[in-house]
Amino acid sequence: MTRGERPAGGDVEALSPELRELYDQFDRIREDAERLAQTLSEGQANWRPGPGRWSVAECLAHLNETADCYLAAIDRGLDRGEARNLTGKGPFRYRWFGRWFVRQLEPPPKRAFKAPAMFAPRSDLGLADVAQRFLAAQARLQARLLRANGLHLARIKVTSPVSRWIRFELGQCFNVVASHERRHLWQAHQVVESPGFPGEA
């Protein structure tokens, strides 16, 4: 592939190995969330295991808020990369900070992070709406992977929605989102396995 050439958009089979792996990760995340949501009643989905701890619905709602903000940041990065014709074949090398951050996010949690107020979920959420929004977010993330194909995933920078001082390479930003989603889906499964979790109504 010469500079400026990009694979046909929308073709999953044309994705680079790195982006195809990420695409498959979001498939697995979607399937996990879908299976979990299908087993729960509204009461179960909104049950909290203790004071200050999130319900399953709140875990998913937090991920929805996060996805919206990161998708907007990713779109800005894609716009800049396309405007500047920042293409590349990979494999790409990323800075240590992004690699470290991804490792910290992977479940089971190695350290606790307080969610920023902008990502705080509402309580008493409708499970169907929260789950549907989460599944739609995975499709939106996969659409961005298709759009990113052929771009230089290490030269394009994405500013974190949390702080303008934190920037990730585009490829690492996708990894951050996937790891963060796995972390809170793990948390949601822990809620279901908690003592006192209500049985079916």
Coordinates of C-alpha atoms in Angstrom, one line a residue:
M1 CA 0.0 0.0 0.0
T2 CA 1.5 3.3 -1.0
R3 CA 1.1 6.5 1.0
G4 CA -2.4 7.9 0.6
E5 CA -4.0 4.5 -0.3
R6 CA -6.5 3.0 2.1
P7 CA -8.5 -0.2 2.1
A8 CA -12.1 -0.1 1.0
G9 CA -14.2 1.3 3.9
G10 CA -16.7 -1.0 5.5
D11 CA -15.0 -4.3 4.6
V12 CA -14.2 -6.1 7.9
E13 CA -12.1 -8.7 6.0
A14 CA -9.8 -5.8 4.8
L15 CA -9.0 -4.7 8.3
S16 CA -5.4 -4.7 9.4
P17 CA -4.6 -7.5 11.9
E18 CA -4.5 -5.0 14.8
L19 CA -7.9 -3.5 14.0
R20 CA -9.5 -6.9 13.2
E21 CA -8.5 -8.1 16.7
L22 CA -10.1 -5.0 18.2
Y23 CA -13.2 -5.5 16.1
D24 CA -13.5 -9.0 17.4
Q25 CA -13.0 -7.8 21.0
F26 CA -16.0 -5.5 20.6
D27 CA -17.9 -8.4 19.3
R28 CA -17.1 -10.5 22.4
I29 CA -17.9 -7.5 24.7
R30 CA -21.3 -7.1 23.0
E31 CA -22.1 -10.8 23.2
D32 CA -21.1 -10.9 26.9
A33 CA -23.3 -7.9 27.7
E34 CA -26.2 -9.3 25.7
R35 CA -26.1 -12.6 27.5
L36 CA -25.9 -10.9 30.9
A37 CA -28.8 -8.6 30.2
Q38 CA -31.0 -11.4 28.9
T39 CA -30.8 -13.2 32.3
L40 CA -31.9 -10.3 34.5
S41 CA -35.2 -8.7 35.6
E42 CA -35.5 -5.0 36.1
G43 CA -35.2 -5.5 39.9
Q44 CA -32.1 -7.6 39.5
A45 CA -30.5 -5.2 37.1
N46 CA -31.0 -2.3 39.5
W47 CA -30.0 -4.1 42.7
R48 CA -26.9 -2.7 44.4
P49 CA -24.6 -5.0 46.5
G50 CA -23.9 -2.3 49.0
P51 CA -23.8 1.5 49.7
G52 CA -21.8 3.3 47.1
R53 CA -21.6 0.3 44.8
W54 CA -23.1 0.1 41.4
S55 CA -25.8 -2.1 40.0
V56 CA -25.5 -4.0 36.8
A57 CA -27.6 -1.3 35.0
E58 CA -25.4 1.4 36.4
C59 CA -22.2 -0.4 35.2
L60 CA -23.7 -0.5 31.7
A61 CA -24.9 3.1 31.9
H62 CA -21.4 4.3 33.0
L63 CA -20.0 2.5 29.9
N64 CA -22.6 4.3 27.7
E65 CA -21.6 7.7 29.1
T66 CA -17.9 6.9 28.6
A67 CA -18.4 5.5 25.0
D68 CA -20.3 8.7 24.0
C69 CA -17.4 10.9 25.1
Y70 CA -14.6 8.7 23.7
L71 CA -16.4 8.3 20.4
A72 CA -16.6 12.1 20.0
A73 CA -12.8 12.3 20.8
I74 CA -12.0 9.5 18.4
D75 CA -14.0 11.2 15.6
R76 CA -11.9 14.4 16.2
G77 CA -8.8 12.3 15.9
L78 CA -10.0 10.6 12.7
D79 CA -10.9 13.9 11.2
R80 CA -7.4 15.3 11.8
G81 CA -5.7 12.1 10.5
E82 CA -7.8 12.1 7.3
A83 CA -7.2 15.8 6.8
R84 CA -3.5 15.4 7.2
N85 CA -3.4 12.2 5.2
L86 CA -1.7 10.3 8.1
T87 CA -1.6 6.8 6.6
G88 CA 0.4 3.8 7.6
K89 CA 0.5 0.0 7.5
G90 CA 1.8 -0.9 10.9
P91 CA 2.5 -2.8 13.0
F92 CA 2.5 0.3 15.2
R93 CA 4.4 1.1 18.4
Y94 CA 2.8 3.0 21.2
R95 CA 4.1 5.0 24.2
W96 CA 4.6 3.3 27.6
F97 CA 1.8 5.3 29.2
G98 CA -0.9 4.0 27.0
R99 CA 0.3 0.4 27.4
W100 CA 0.5 0.8 31.2
F101 CA -3.0 2.4 31.4
V102 CA -4.6 -0.4 29.4
R103 CA -3.0 -2.9 31.8
Q104 CA -4.4 -1.1 34.8
L105 CA -7.9 -1.2 33.3
E106 CA -8.0 -4.9 32.5
P107 CA -10.1 -7.0 35.0
P108 CA -9.8 -8.1 37.6
P109 CA -9.0 -4.5 38.8
K110 CA -5.4 -3.9 40.0
R111 CA -6.3 -0.6 41.5
A112 CA -9.5 1.4 42.1
F113 CA -10.3 4.5 40.0
K114 CA -13.0 6.9 41.0
A115 CA -15.2 7.5 38.0
P116 CA -15.2 11.2 36.9
A117 CA -18.5 13.0 37.6
M118 CA -19.1 13.3 33.8
F119 CA -19.3 9.5 33.6
A120 CA -21.5 8.9 36.7
P121 CA -24.6 6.9 35.9
R122 CA -28.2 7.7 36.9
S123 CA -29.9 5.2 39.2
D124 CA -33.2 3.3 38.6
L125 CA -32.4 2.8 34.9
G126 CA -34.5 0.8 32.5
L127 CA -32.5 -2.3 31.6
A128 CA -33.8 -2.6 28.0
D129 CA -32.9 1.0 27.2
V130 CA -29.5 0.8 28.8
A131 CA -28.6 -2.5 27.2
Q132 CA -29.7 -1.4 23.8
R133 CA -27.7 1.8 24.0
F134 CA -24.6 -0.3 25.0
L135 CA -25.0 -2.7 22.1
A136 CA -25.4 0.3 19.7
A137 CA -22.2 1.8 21.1
Q138 CA -20.3 -1.3 20.2
A139 CA -21.5 -1.0 16.6
R140 CA -20.4 2.6 16.6
L141 CA -17.0 1.7 17.9
Q142 CA -16.6 -0.9 15.2
A143 CA -17.6 1.6 12.5
R144 CA -14.7 3.8 13.7
L145 CA -12.3 0.8 13.4
L146 CA -13.4 0.5 9.8
R147 CA -12.8 4.2 9.3
A148 CA -9.4 4.0 10.9
N149 CA -8.2 1.2 8.6
G150 CA -5.2 2.4 6.6
L151 CA -4.5 5.4 8.9
H152 CA -1.4 5.7 11.0
L153 CA -2.7 4.5 14.4
A154 CA 0.4 5.8 16.3
R155 CA 0.7 9.3 14.7
I156 CA -2.9 10.3 15.2
K157 CA -3.5 11.5 18.8
V158 CA -6.7 11.4 20.7
T159 CA -7.3 13.7 23.7
S160 CA -8.9 12.0 26.7
P161 CA -12.4 13.4 27.5
V162 CA -11.3 13.4 31.2
S163 CA -8.3 15.8 30.8
R164 CA -6.8 17.7 27.9
W165 CA -3.4 16.8 29.4
I166 CA -3.9 13.1 28.7
R167 CA -3.5 12.0 25.1
F168 CA -3.5 8.5 23.6
E169 CA -2.4 7.3 20.2
L170 CA -5.6 6.3 18.2
G171 CA -4.8 2.6 18.3
Q172 CA -4.3 2.7 22.0
C173 CA -7.4 4.7 22.5
F174 CA -9.5 1.9 21.1
N175 CA -7.6 -0.5 23.5
V176 CA -8.4 1.8 26.4
V177 CA -12.1 1.7 25.6
A178 CA -12.2 -2.1 25.2
S179 CA -10.3 -2.7 28.4
H180 CA -12.5 -0.2 30.3
E181 CA -15.6 -2.0 29.0
R182 CA -14.2 -5.4 30.1
R183 CA -13.5 -4.0 33.5
H184 CA -17.0 -2.9 34.2
L185 CA -18.6 -6.0 32.6
W186 CA -16.5 -8.0 35.1
Q187 CA -17.8 -5.7 37.8
A188 CA -21.4 -6.4 36.6
H189 CA -20.8 -10.1 36.8
Q190 CA -19.5 -9.7 40.3
V191 CA -22.7 -8.0 41.3
V192 CA -24.7 -11.0 40.1
E193 CA -22.5 -13.3 42.1
S194 CA -22.7 -11.2 45.3
P195 CA -24.3 -12.6 48.4
G196 CA -27.9 -11.4 48.7
F197 CA -28.4 -11.0 44.9
P198 CA -32.2 -11.3 44.5
G199 CA -33.7 -14.3 42.8
E200 CA -36.2 -14.1 40.0
A201 CA -39.3 -12.1 40.9

